[in-house]
Structures are given as structure tokens and as C-alpha cells.
Amino acid sequence: MASVLSLASTTKTFRIAVVGVGLVGNEFIKQLLAFPAPSPFRLVSLSSSKATVFHPDGLSVSAASWKDELASSGRKPDLQVLLRELAALVKPGQEVVLVDNTSSNDVAALYPQFLKFGVNVITPNKKAFSSELSLYESILAASLESGAKFLNEATVGAGLPIISTLKDLVATGDNVLKIEGVFSGTMSYIFNEFSTGKEGGPSFSSVVSVAREKGYTEPHPADDLNGADVARKLTILSRFIPPLRTALPNGYQSVSTKSLVPPQLEGIESGDEFIKRLPEFDAQFDKMRADAAKEGKVLRFAGVVDVQAGIIKADLEKYPVTHPFATALGGSDNIIMFHTERYGARPLVVQGAGAGAAVTAMGVMSDLLKLV
Ligand SMILES: NC(=O)C1=CN([C@@H]2O[C@H](COP(=O)(O)OP(=O)(O)OC[C@H]3O[C@@H](n4cnc5c(N)ncnc54)[C@H](OP(=O)(O)O)[C@@H]3O)[C@@H](O)[C@H]2O)C=CC1
Ligand SMILES: N[C@@H](CC=O)C(=O)O
Ligand code: NA
């Protein structure tokens, strides 16, 4: 394996702190610990929302033992303490990396601090890059000041090469005209199952429940159904496109977004309660499906960043049953089309699973390898 051979020749070590050990975090740790020897990686810290462990030289844990080690630690997580511990490890020949596998705003708000102290940040967490422009600008400035990097491939399309493709297009001088596609694994799964061009089919609430069981949804499924997850992804992409870098001062909240959350369910804090109440609204989704089917169409939740028209929006649309969004997608597939000057009439297309623990952790792990 070429990549492993070239890593074997690196003289640097990479000290890694993982914050968030849920679905993606758990899978990331598995992939990290399975990395072939001689591994340049040392896992120095693990944190859940309840406990943390840290050892500057690397934890003595295996794939089978890390959960017990964390559970029995007795030490409460503290992000400021972690910041100081990691900053102290930054030295020549030794890179330090924070891997944030949470969806926490609190962790995201500290990226500028970590970066300022030379700690690289790798994450699938969309919050920091899709909220207020001021936070994003602080991240850019801190990274520039210290040279520490932030890599966020898994924030859009999970492991699919969406951000790296966009960065390469922009860096090589292509003009991005429009990006459009299905950006949500959850929404893709829901509508691939729910709306097939026929009037009947499974209930909306039942397919949402399955999407959650499969690990596609955000910790709270309303964050997918209200369109915010797609709006966040469109914000992240827009900020990599020079003419749109500052176009969304309030981040995802500045994106025109269609919410599928029934008003009566807005503000329900528990994801379980939300899922329990969703069947009350199945009839209205049945009607939307039947209306589309009568026109020979399917429902798909799509996103668009139209650079020329200045339109950034996330909406539920109807597509003919012959459209690629109807015929080419299955499971949690994302499909993202880059229309650029160089690609002319035939867009550059990336397609594949856009959610799920294994493919998301792969996106995080591949960012780590890019850093190496
Ligand atoms: N699942 C997917 O397909 C994809 C997920 N992502 C992103 O990956 C991230 C993780 O998603 P996922 O693993 O599915 O979510 P989970 O809810 O399974 O895991 C998130 C974990 O973060 C922990 N956590 C929250 N706040 C803190 C904190 N301050 N310190 C330490 N741990 C904390 C939570 O702990 P506790 O449960 O104790 O609160 C939870 O275990 C999210 O940002 C999501 O948007 C991106 C692409 C795809
Ligand atoms: N909930 C998200 C997970 C990946 O970002 C999705 O469904 O796409
Ligand atoms: Na990606």
C-alpha cells in the first residue's frame, strides 16, 4: 500500500485527542487503532460528554478496552483543560490534532483557540463553519497565524470527496458557476423510500425512524427535517467559493430553507419524543406524495448554490420519475454536481453514501492522512 509506505517514512508523530465518542467517534477510533504499524499516530485523549482520559505519551488502549478505560476514569471533561494540555504538546516534529466528533457548538466555538495554540482541528461537525461569519473568520485567522490546519471533509457528503474537489477546482483557477444536488443522507434515504412515483407506500414517520436507526440523522432528527443540515452544508461550500465567501453573514440562517417539521413539533427537545409524535402528521406527507405521483413526479430534498444568480437555497422539489435524482439514488446517497467554466455543459458529479458512521469516519480519517 503506497500510502502506508510513505507514512512509514514520516519522522513526525501525531498526537490525537478525540472529543465525542458516539456513532462516528466510535468508528473513527476503530479505524485509527487499526492503522497498520508503524503508525505515526498516538491517541492521547478521549472525551465523552461525561468523562475524559489523557496521557501525553499516548493512552494504552485497544479497540476492545478504550470504552472501559473511559468509563472508569472518574475525570470530568473540561475543554479549557484539554486546550492547555494539547497546547503543551505542540513542538517541532510533533503535531497535535483535535478530532471533534460531536455536534457541539461549545466545542466548535473553541476551534480558534486550539488553532491559535498550534493544534490542528479535524472534524465532521458542521457548526463552526456554518454559523456566524465572525467565527469562521476567526478560524481562518487563527489557522493562518499559527500554521495549524483545519480539515472538514466529512462535514459535506460524509466521506465523499466534496470539499477536496471544490478546493481543487478553486485553487486551480476554475470558476464555479453552480453546485446542486442532494446533500442530506437522511433526506435522501427518506424520499428514496417514501416517494417512488406511486401514490401509496410506507408512512413518512416510519421511514424517518429507520433513517435514525441506521445512524443517518443528526443527534436530533429535526435538525435534518427542518432543512438546517442541508443549509449548513450549502454555507460550508459557499464559503470556499471566492465570490460567496462573505455572502452569508449569519451562516445557515441566511440560507433560504424549507422546513418539513410540522409547526406543532417545533421546539421539542427530545429526539425520541419528536419521533413518537411524527405519525400524527403522516396524512399531510401522504398527500404531498400522491400529488407528486399524479404529475408523474417524485419528491426530493435538494440544495443549490447558484453563484451567478446569487441564490443559495434548500427546498423540497418535485422531479420527473426519469430525472437522475429519481433513478440514480438509493439508500443514503448524496449526489453533488459541480457546474464550472472548465466542466462546461457536463458537470463534474460525485455520488455515493452521504451518511452513516463508517463512511463519515473514513472522511475524518482521510483528513488525518492528508495532514500527514
Ligand atoms: N452520522 C452521520 O452520518 C454523520 C455525522 N456527521 C457529524 O458527525 C458528528 C457526530 O455525529 P454522530 O456520531 O452521528 O452523533 P452522536 O450523537 O452519535 O455522537 C455525538 C457524541 O458527542 C458527544 N458530545 C456532545 N458534546 C460533547 C462534549 N462537549 N464533549 C464530549 N463529547 C460530547 C455526545 O455525548 P452524549 O451522548 O453523552 O451527549 C455523543 O456521544 C456530528 O457533528 C454530525 O453532524 C457528519 C456526517 C455524517
Ligand atoms: N444527518 C446528516 C449526516 C451527515 O452530514 C445527513 O443525513 O446527511
Ligand atoms: Na465529504
CSV table of C-alpha atoms and ligand atoms in Angstrom, one decimal:
chain,number,residue,atom,x,y,z
A,1,MET,CA,0.0,0.0,0.0
A,2,ALA,CA,1.7,3.2,-1.2
A,3,SER,CA,0.2,5.5,1.4
A,4,VAL,CA,1.3,3.2,4.2
A,5,LEU,CA,4.9,3.1,2.8
A,6,SER,CA,5.1,6.8,2.5
A,7,LEU,CA,3.7,7.2,6.1
A,8,ALA,CA,6.3,4.8,7.4
A,9,SER,CA,9.0,7.3,6.3
A,10,THR,CA,7.4,10.2,8.2
A,11,THR,CA,9.5,11.2,11.2
A,12,LYS,CA,6.7,13.3,12.8
A,13,THR,CA,4.3,11.9,15.4
A,14,PHE,CA,0.7,13.0,15.5
A,15,ARG,CA,-0.8,13.2,19.0
A,16,ILE,CA,-4.6,12.9,18.7
A,17,ALA,CA,-7.3,13.9,21.1
A,18,VAL,CA,-10.8,12.6,20.3
A,19,VAL,CA,-13.8,14.6,21.7
A,20,GLY,CA,-17.1,12.8,21.1
A,21,VAL,CA,-17.3,9.0,21.1
A,22,GLY,CA,-20.8,8.5,19.6
A,23,LEU,CA,-21.6,6.7,16.3
A,24,VAL,CA,-18.9,8.5,14.3
A,25,GLY,CA,-16.4,8.8,17.1
A,26,ASN,CA,-16.6,5.1,17.9
A,27,GLU,CA,-16.0,4.2,14.3
A,28,PHE,CA,-13.2,6.7,13.9
A,29,ILE,CA,-11.3,5.2,17.0
A,30,LYS,CA,-11.7,1.8,15.4
A,31,GLN,CA,-10.2,3.0,12.1
A,32,LEU,CA,-7.4,4.9,13.9
A,33,LEU,CA,-6.4,1.9,16.2
A,34,ALA,CA,-6.5,-0.4,13.1
A,35,PHE,CA,-3.9,1.7,11.3
A,36,PRO,CA,-1.0,-0.5,10.2
A,37,ALA,CA,2.3,-0.3,12.1
A,38,PRO,CA,4.5,1.7,12.2
A,39,SER,CA,1.7,4.2,13.0
A,40,PRO,CA,2.7,7.8,13.4
A,41,PHE,CA,-0.5,8.3,15.5
A,42,ARG,CA,-0.6,8.4,19.3
A,43,LEU,CA,-4.1,8.6,20.8
A,44,VAL,CA,-3.5,10.9,23.8
A,45,SER,CA,-7.1,11.8,24.9
A,46,LEU,CA,-10.7,10.6,24.7
A,47,SER,CA,-13.7,12.5,25.9
A,48,SER,CA,-17.4,11.8,26.1
A,49,SER,CA,-19.8,14.4,27.5
A,50,LYS,CA,-19.4,12.7,30.9
A,51,ALA,CA,-15.7,11.5,31.2
A,52,THR,CA,-12.2,12.1,29.9
A,53,VAL,CA,-8.8,10.4,29.8
A,54,PHE,CA,-5.5,12.0,28.9
A,55,HIS,CA,-1.9,10.8,28.7
A,56,PRO,CA,0.7,12.9,26.9
A,57,ASP,CA,2.7,9.9,25.6
A,58,GLY,CA,-0.4,8.0,24.4
A,59,LEU,CA,-3.1,6.0,26.1
A,60,SER,CA,-2.5,2.3,26.5
A,61,VAL,CA,-5.8,1.3,24.9
A,62,SER,CA,-7.0,-1.2,22.3
A,63,ALA,CA,-10.2,-1.3,20.3
A,64,ALA,CA,-11.6,-3.7,22.9
A,65,SER,CA,-10.5,-1.7,26.0
A,66,TRP,CA,-11.0,2.0,25.4
A,67,LYS,CA,-14.6,2.2,26.4
A,68,ASP,CA,-13.9,0.6,29.8
A,69,GLU,CA,-10.9,2.9,30.3
A,70,LEU,CA,-13.0,6.0,29.6
A,71,ALA,CA,-16.0,4.8,31.7
A,72,SER,CA,-13.8,4.1,34.7
A,73,SER,CA,-11.7,7.3,34.5
A,74,GLY,CA,-13.7,9.4,37.0
A,75,ARG,CA,-12.3,12.6,35.4
A,76,LYS,CA,-14.9,15.1,34.1
A,77,PRO,CA,-14.3,16.6,30.6
A,78,ASP,CA,-13.2,20.2,30.6
A,79,LEU,CA,-12.4,21.8,27.2
A,80,GLN,CA,-10.2,24.6,28.7
A,81,VAL,CA,-8.1,22.0,30.5
A,82,LEU,CA,-7.8,19.9,27.3
A,83,LEU,CA,-6.8,23.1,25.4
A,84,ARG,CA,-3.9,23.7,27.8
A,85,GLU,CA,-2.9,20.0,27.8
A,86,LEU,CA,-2.8,19.9,24.0
A,87,ALA,CA,-1.1,23.3,23.6
A,88,ALA,CA,1.7,22.0,25.8
A,89,LEU,CA,2.3,19.1,23.4
A,90,VAL,CA,2.9,21.2,20.3
A,91,LYS,CA,6.6,21.2,19.4
A,92,PRO,CA,8.8,20.7,16.4
A,93,GLY,CA,8.4,17.2,15.0
A,94,GLN,CA,5.2,16.6,16.9
A,95,GLU,CA,1.8,17.6,15.5
A,96,VAL,CA,-1.2,17.7,17.8
A,97,VAL,CA,-4.7,17.2,16.4
A,98,LEU,CA,-8.1,17.7,18.0
A,99,VAL,CA,-10.7,15.4,16.3
A,100,ASP,CA,-14.1,16.8,17.2
A,101,ASN,CA,-16.8,14.1,16.6
A,102,THR,CA,-19.5,15.9,18.5
A,103,SER,CA,-22.2,18.2,17.1
A,104,SER,CA,-21.5,20.6,19.9
A,105,ASN,CA,-21.5,24.4,19.5
A,106,ASP,CA,-19.3,24.7,22.6
A,107,VAL,CA,-16.5,22.6,21.1
A,108,ALA,CA,-16.9,24.4,17.8
A,109,ALA,CA,-16.6,27.9,19.4
A,110,LEU,CA,-13.1,26.9,20.7
A,111,TYR,CA,-11.5,26.0,17.4
A,112,PRO,CA,-9.9,29.4,17.1
A,113,GLN,CA,-8.2,28.9,20.4
A,114,PHE,CA,-7.0,25.4,19.6
A,115,LEU,CA,-5.7,26.6,16.2
A,116,LYS,CA,-4.0,29.7,17.7
A,117,PHE,CA,-2.0,27.4,20.0
A,118,GLY,CA,-0.9,25.3,17.0
A,119,VAL,CA,-3.4,22.4,17.5
A,120,ASN,CA,-4.8,21.2,14.2
A,121,VAL,CA,-8.6,20.6,14.0
A,122,ILE,CA,-10.2,17.8,12.1
A,123,THR,CA,-14.0,17.3,12.3
A,124,PRO,CA,-17.3,16.2,10.8
A,125,ASN,CA,-19.0,18.8,13.0
A,126,LYS,CA,-20.6,21.4,10.7
A,127,LYS,CA,-21.4,24.0,13.5
A,128,ALA,CA,-18.2,26.2,13.3
A,129,PHE,CA,-18.1,26.5,9.6
A,130,SER,CA,-21.8,27.2,9.0
A,131,SER,CA,-22.7,29.6,11.8
A,132,GLU,CA,-21.8,33.3,12.1
A,133,LEU,CA,-19.2,34.6,9.6
A,134,SER,CA,-17.2,36.1,12.5
A,135,LEU,CA,-16.5,32.6,13.9
A,136,TYR,CA,-15.4,31.3,10.5
A,137,GLU,CA,-13.2,34.3,10.0
A,138,SER,CA,-11.6,33.7,13.5
A,139,ILE,CA,-10.9,30.2,12.4
A,140,LEU,CA,-9.2,31.3,9.2
A,141,ALA,CA,-7.2,33.9,11.0
A,142,ALA,CA,-6.0,31.6,13.8
A,143,SER,CA,-5.0,28.9,11.3
A,144,LEU,CA,-3.1,31.5,9.2
A,145,GLU,CA,-1.3,32.9,12.3
A,146,SER,CA,-0.1,29.5,13.7
A,147,GLY,CA,0.1,27.4,10.6
A,148,ALA,CA,-2.2,24.8,12.3
A,149,LYS,CA,-4.7,23.3,9.8
A,150,PHE,CA,-8.5,22.8,10.0
A,151,LEU,CA,-9.9,20.0,7.8
A,152,ASN,CA,-13.6,19.3,7.5
A,153,GLU,CA,-14.2,17.0,4.5
A,154,ALA,CA,-16.8,14.9,6.4
A,155,THR,CA,-19.0,17.9,7.0
A,156,VAL,CA,-20.4,17.7,3.5
A,157,GLY,CA,-21.2,14.3,1.9
A,158,ALA,CA,-19.6,12.4,4.8
A,159,GLY,CA,-16.6,10.5,3.2
A,160,LEU,CA,-17.3,11.6,-0.3
A,161,PRO,CA,-14.7,14.0,-1.8
A,162,ILE,CA,-16.8,17.1,-2.0
A,163,ILE,CA,-14.8,19.7,-0.1
A,164,SER,CA,-11.5,18.5,-1.5
A,165,THR,CA,-13.0,18.6,-5.1
A,166,LEU,CA,-14.3,22.1,-4.5
A,167,LYS,CA,-11.0,23.3,-3.0
A,168,ASP,CA,-9.1,21.8,-6.0
A,169,LEU,CA,-11.4,23.5,-8.5
A,170,VAL,CA,-11.0,26.9,-6.9
A,171,ALA,CA,-7.2,26.5,-6.2
A,172,THR,CA,-6.5,25.7,-9.9
A,173,GLY,CA,-8.4,28.7,-11.1
A,174,ASP,CA,-11.7,27.2,-12.4
A,175,ASN,CA,-14.8,29.3,-12.0
A,176,VAL,CA,-17.5,27.6,-10.0
A,177,LEU,CA,-20.9,28.6,-11.5
A,178,LYS,CA,-23.3,26.4,-9.7
A,179,ILE,CA,-23.3,23.5,-7.2
A,180,GLU,CA,-26.6,21.5,-7.0
A,181,GLY,CA,-27.6,18.2,-5.6
A,182,VAL,CA,-29.0,16.0,-2.8
A,183,PHE,CA,-26.8,16.9,0.2
A,184,SER,CA,-28.6,15.1,3.0
A,185,GLY,CA,-28.2,11.3,3.6
A,186,THR,CA,-31.2,11.4,5.8
A,187,MET,CA,-33.4,13.3,3.3
A,188,SER,CA,-32.1,11.1,0.5
A,189,TYR,CA,-33.0,7.9,2.3
A,190,ILE,CA,-36.4,9.2,3.4
A,191,PHE,CA,-37.5,10.3,-0.1
A,192,ASN,CA,-35.9,7.4,-1.9
A,193,GLU,CA,-38.0,5.1,0.2
A,194,PHE,CA,-41.1,7.3,0.6
A,195,SER,CA,-41.6,8.8,-2.9
A,196,THR,CA,-41.1,6.4,-5.8
A,197,GLY,CA,-43.6,7.9,-8.2
A,198,LYS,CA,-46.5,5.8,-6.9
A,199,GLU,CA,-49.4,7.2,-4.9
A,200,GLY,CA,-49.0,4.8,-1.9
A,201,GLY,CA,-46.2,3.4,0.1
A,202,PRO,CA,-44.7,3.4,3.6
A,203,SER,CA,-45.6,6.1,6.0
A,204,PHE,CA,-43.3,9.2,6.3
A,205,SER,CA,-42.8,8.7,10.0
A,206,SER,CA,-41.8,5.0,9.6
A,207,VAL,CA,-39.0,5.9,7.1
A,208,VAL,CA,-37.8,8.7,9.3
A,209,SER,CA,-37.5,6.2,12.2
A,210,VAL,CA,-35.5,3.8,10.0
A,211,ALA,CA,-33.1,6.6,8.9
A,212,ARG,CA,-32.5,7.4,12.5
A,213,GLU,CA,-31.9,3.7,13.4
A,214,LYS,CA,-29.4,3.5,10.5
A,215,GLY,CA,-27.4,6.3,12.0
A,216,TYR,CA,-28.0,8.8,9.2
A,217,THR,CA,-29.7,11.5,11.2
A,218,GLU,CA,-28.3,14.2,13.3
A,219,PRO,CA,-28.4,13.6,17.1
A,220,HIS,CA,-31.8,15.3,16.9
A,221,PRO,CA,-33.7,14.2,13.7
A,222,ALA,CA,-35.5,17.6,13.5
A,223,ASP,CA,-32.1,19.1,12.5
A,224,ASP,CA,-32.4,17.1,9.3
A,225,LEU,CA,-36.1,17.5,8.7
A,226,ASN,CA,-36.0,21.3,9.2
A,227,GLY,CA,-33.5,21.6,6.3
A,228,ALA,CA,-30.9,23.1,8.6
A,229,ASP,CA,-28.4,20.3,7.9
A,230,VAL,CA,-28.6,21.0,4.2
A,231,ALA,CA,-28.4,24.8,4.7
A,232,ARG,CA,-25.3,24.3,6.9
A,233,LYS,CA,-23.7,22.2,4.1
A,234,LEU,CA,-24.5,24.9,1.5
A,235,THR,CA,-23.0,27.5,3.8
A,236,ILE,CA,-19.8,25.5,4.2
A,237,LEU,CA,-19.4,25.1,0.4
A,238,SER,CA,-20.3,28.7,-0.3
A,239,ARG,CA,-17.5,29.9,1.9
A,240,PHE,CA,-15.0,28.1,-0.2
A,241,ILE,CA,-16.2,29.9,-3.4
A,242,PRO,CA,-14.4,33.4,-3.5
A,243,PRO,CA,-17.5,35.5,-4.7
A,244,LEU,CA,-19.6,33.9,-1.9
A,245,ARG,CA,-17.1,33.8,0.9
A,246,THR,CA,-18.9,36.6,2.9
A,247,ALA,CA,-22.3,36.1,1.4
A,248,LEU,CA,-23.9,34.5,4.4
A,249,PRO,CA,-23.2,36.7,7.5
A,250,ASN,CA,-25.5,34.6,9.7
A,251,GLY,CA,-24.4,31.4,8.2
A,252,TYR,CA,-27.0,28.7,7.6
A,253,GLN,CA,-29.7,31.0,9.0
A,254,SER,CA,-29.2,33.3,5.9
A,255,VAL,CA,-30.0,30.4,3.5
A,256,SER,CA,-33.5,30.2,2.1
A,257,THR,CA,-34.6,26.9,3.6
A,258,LYS,CA,-37.8,24.8,3.5
A,259,SER,CA,-38.6,23.1,6.8
A,260,LEU,CA,-40.5,19.8,6.9
A,261,VAL,CA,-41.0,19.9,10.6
A,262,PRO,CA,-44.7,20.3,11.4
A,263,PRO,CA,-45.1,23.6,13.4
A,264,GLN,CA,-46.6,21.7,16.3
A,265,LEU,CA,-43.4,19.7,16.7
A,266,GLU,CA,-41.0,22.6,16.6
A,267,GLY,CA,-39.0,23.1,19.8
A,268,ILE,CA,-39.4,19.5,21.1
A,269,GLU,CA,-36.1,18.9,22.8
A,270,SER,CA,-36.1,15.2,22.9
A,271,GLY,CA,-35.4,13.3,19.6
A,272,ASP,CA,-37.3,10.3,21.0
A,273,GLU,CA,-40.4,12.4,21.7
A,274,PHE,CA,-40.2,14.0,18.3
A,275,ILE,CA,-40.1,10.6,16.6
A,276,LYS,CA,-43.0,9.4,18.8
A,277,ARG,CA,-45.2,12.4,17.7
A,278,LEU,CA,-44.3,12.4,14.0
A,279,PRO,CA,-47.0,9.8,12.9
A,280,GLU,CA,-49.7,12.4,13.8
A,281,PHE,CA,-48.6,14.2,10.6
A,282,ASP,CA,-48.3,11.2,8.2
A,283,ALA,CA,-51.5,12.2,6.3
A,284,GLN,CA,-50.1,15.5,5.1
A,285,PHE,CA,-47.0,13.8,3.8
A,286,ASP,CA,-49.1,11.2,2.1
A,287,LYS,CA,-51.0,13.9,0.2
A,288,MET,CA,-47.7,15.5,-0.9
A,289,ARG,CA,-46.5,12.2,-2.2
A,290,ALA,CA,-49.8,11.5,-4.0
A,291,ASP,CA,-49.9,15.0,-5.6
A,292,ALA,CA,-46.4,14.5,-7.0
A,293,ALA,CA,-47.2,11.0,-8.3
A,294,LYS,CA,-50.3,12.3,-10.1
A,295,GLU,CA,-47.9,14.6,-12.1
A,296,GLY,CA,-45.5,11.6,-12.8
A,297,LYS,CA,-43.0,13.1,-10.3
A,298,VAL,CA,-41.1,12.2,-7.1
A,299,LEU,CA,-40.3,14.4,-4.1
A,300,ARG,CA,-36.6,15.0,-3.4
A,301,PHE,CA,-35.0,17.5,-1.0
A,302,ALA,CA,-32.3,19.3,-3.0
A,303,GLY,CA,-29.8,22.1,-2.4
A,304,VAL,CA,-28.4,24.7,-4.8
A,305,VAL,CA,-25.6,27.3,-4.7
A,306,ASP,CA,-26.1,29.3,-7.8
A,307,VAL,CA,-23.1,31.7,-7.9
A,308,GLN,CA,-24.2,33.7,-10.9
A,309,ALA,CA,-27.8,34.2,-9.7
A,310,GLY,CA,-26.7,34.7,-6.1
A,311,ILE,CA,-29.2,32.0,-5.0
A,312,ILE,CA,-28.5,29.6,-2.1
A,313,LYS,CA,-31.4,27.5,-1.1
A,314,ALA,CA,-32.6,24.2,0.3
A,315,ASP,CA,-36.0,23.1,-0.8
A,316,LEU,CA,-38.3,20.1,-1.3
A,317,GLU,CA,-38.8,19.8,-5.1
A,318,LYS,CA,-40.7,17.6,-7.5
A,319,TYR,CA,-38.7,15.8,-10.2
A,320,PRO,CA,-39.9,13.7,-13.1
A,321,VAL,CA,-39.5,9.9,-12.5
A,322,THR,CA,-36.9,9.9,-15.2
A,323,HIS,CA,-34.6,12.5,-13.5
A,324,PRO,CA,-31.3,11.3,-12.1
A,325,PHE,CA,-32.4,12.3,-8.6
A,326,ALA,CA,-35.3,9.8,-9.1
A,327,THR,CA,-33.4,7.0,-10.9
A,328,ALA,CA,-29.8,7.1,-9.7
A,329,LEU,CA,-30.2,7.4,-5.9
A,330,GLY,CA,-30.6,4.7,-3.3
A,331,GLY,CA,-30.0,4.3,0.4
A,332,SER,CA,-28.4,7.4,1.9
A,333,ASP,CA,-26.8,8.5,-1.4
A,334,ASN,CA,-25.8,12.1,-1.9
A,335,ILE,CA,-25.3,13.4,-5.5
A,336,ILE,CA,-23.4,16.6,-6.0
A,337,MET,CA,-23.0,18.3,-9.4
A,338,PHE,CA,-20.3,20.9,-9.9
A,339,HIS,CA,-21.1,23.2,-12.8
A,340,THR,CA,-17.9,25.1,-13.6
A,341,GLU,CA,-16.4,27.0,-16.5
A,342,ARG,CA,-14.0,24.2,-17.3
A,343,TYR,CA,-16.6,21.4,-17.0
A,344,GLY,CA,-18.9,23.2,-19.4
A,345,ALA,CA,-22.2,21.6,-20.2
A,346,ARG,CA,-21.4,18.3,-18.5
A,347,PRO,CA,-20.9,18.8,-14.7
A,348,LEU,CA,-18.4,17.1,-12.5
A,349,VAL,CA,-20.5,14.7,-10.5
A,350,VAL,CA,-19.8,13.0,-7.1
A,351,GLN,CA,-22.2,10.3,-5.8
A,352,GLY,CA,-22.4,7.7,-3.1
A,353,ALA,CA,-23.4,7.2,0.5
A,354,GLY,CA,-23.6,10.6,2.2
A,355,ALA,CA,-24.3,9.5,5.8
A,356,GLY,CA,-23.5,6.6,8.2
A,357,ALA,CA,-20.8,6.0,10.7
A,358,ALA,CA,-18.3,4.0,8.6
A,359,VAL,CA,-18.2,6.4,5.6
A,360,THR,CA,-18.2,9.5,7.8
A,361,ALA,CA,-15.3,8.2,10.0
A,362,MET,CA,-13.5,7.4,6.7
A,363,GLY,CA,-13.8,11.1,5.8
A,364,VAL,CA,-12.3,12.1,9.1
A,365,MET,CA,-9.5,9.5,8.9
A,366,SER,CA,-8.7,10.6,5.3
A,367,ASP,CA,-8.3,14.2,6.6
A,368,LEU,CA,-5.9,12.9,9.2
A,369,LEU,CA,-3.9,11.2,6.4
A,370,LYS,CA,-3.9,14.5,4.4
A,371,LEU,CA,-2.4,16.2,7.4
A,372,VAL,CA,0.4,13.6,7.5
B,1,LIG,N1,-23.9,10.2,11.4
B,1,LIG,C1,-23.6,10.6,10.2
B,1,LIG,O1,-23.9,10.0,9.2
B,1,LIG,C2,-22.8,11.9,10.0
B,1,LIG,C3,-22.5,12.7,11.1
B,1,LIG,N2,-21.8,13.9,10.9
B,1,LIG,C4,-21.5,14.7,12.1
B,1,LIG,O2,-20.6,13.9,12.9
B,1,LIG,C5,-20.9,14.4,14.3
B,1,LIG,C6,-21.1,13.2,15.2
B,1,LIG,O3,-22.3,12.6,14.7
B,1,LIG,P1,-22.8,11.2,15.4
B,1,LIG,O4,-21.6,10.4,15.8
B,1,LIG,O5,-23.8,10.6,14.4
B,1,LIG,O6,-23.6,11.8,16.6
B,1,LIG,P2,-23.8,11.1,18.1
B,1,LIG,O7,-24.9,11.8,18.8
B,1,LIG,O8,-23.8,9.6,17.9
B,1,LIG,O9,-22.4,11.4,18.8
B,1,LIG,C7,-22.0,12.7,19.3
B,1,LIG,C8,-21.3,12.5,20.6
B,1,LIG,O10,-20.8,13.7,21.0
B,1,LIG,C9,-20.8,13.7,22.5
B,1,LIG,N3,-20.7,15.0,22.9
B,1,LIG,C10,-21.5,16.1,22.8
B,1,LIG,N4,-21.0,17.2,23.4
B,1,LIG,C11,-19.8,16.8,23.9
B,1,LIG,C12,-18.7,17.5,24.6
B,1,LIG,N5,-18.8,18.8,24.9
B,1,LIG,N6,-17.6,16.8,25.0
B,1,LIG,C13,-17.5,15.5,24.7
B,1,LIG,N7,-18.5,14.8,24.0
B,1,LIG,C14,-19.6,15.4,23.6
B,1,LIG,C15,-22.2,13.1,22.8
B,1,LIG,O11,-22.1,12.5,24.0
B,1,LIG,P3,-23.5,12.3,24.8
B,1,LIG,O12,-24.3,11.3,24.1
B,1,LIG,O13,-23.1,11.8,26.2
B,1,LIG,O14,-24.2,13.7,24.9
B,1,LIG,C16,-22.3,12.0,21.7
B,1,LIG,O15,-21.8,10.7,22.1
B,1,LIG,C17,-22.0,15.4,14.2
B,1,LIG,O16,-21.5,16.7,14.2
B,1,LIG,C18,-22.7,15.1,12.9
B,1,LIG,O17,-23.3,16.2,12.3
B,1,LIG,C19,-21.3,14.3,9.7
B,1,LIG,C20,-21.6,13.5,8.6
B,1,LIG,C21,-22.4,12.3,8.7
B,2,LIG,N1,-27.6,14.0,9.2
B,2,LIG,C1,-26.7,14.2,8.1
B,2,LIG,C2,-25.4,13.4,8.4
B,2,LIG,C3,-24.3,13.8,7.5
B,2,LIG,O1,-23.9,15.0,7.5
B,2,LIG,C4,-27.3,13.6,6.8
B,2,LIG,O2,-28.3,13.0,6.9
B,2,LIG,O3,-26.7,13.9,5.7
B,3,NA,NA,-17.1,14.8,2.2
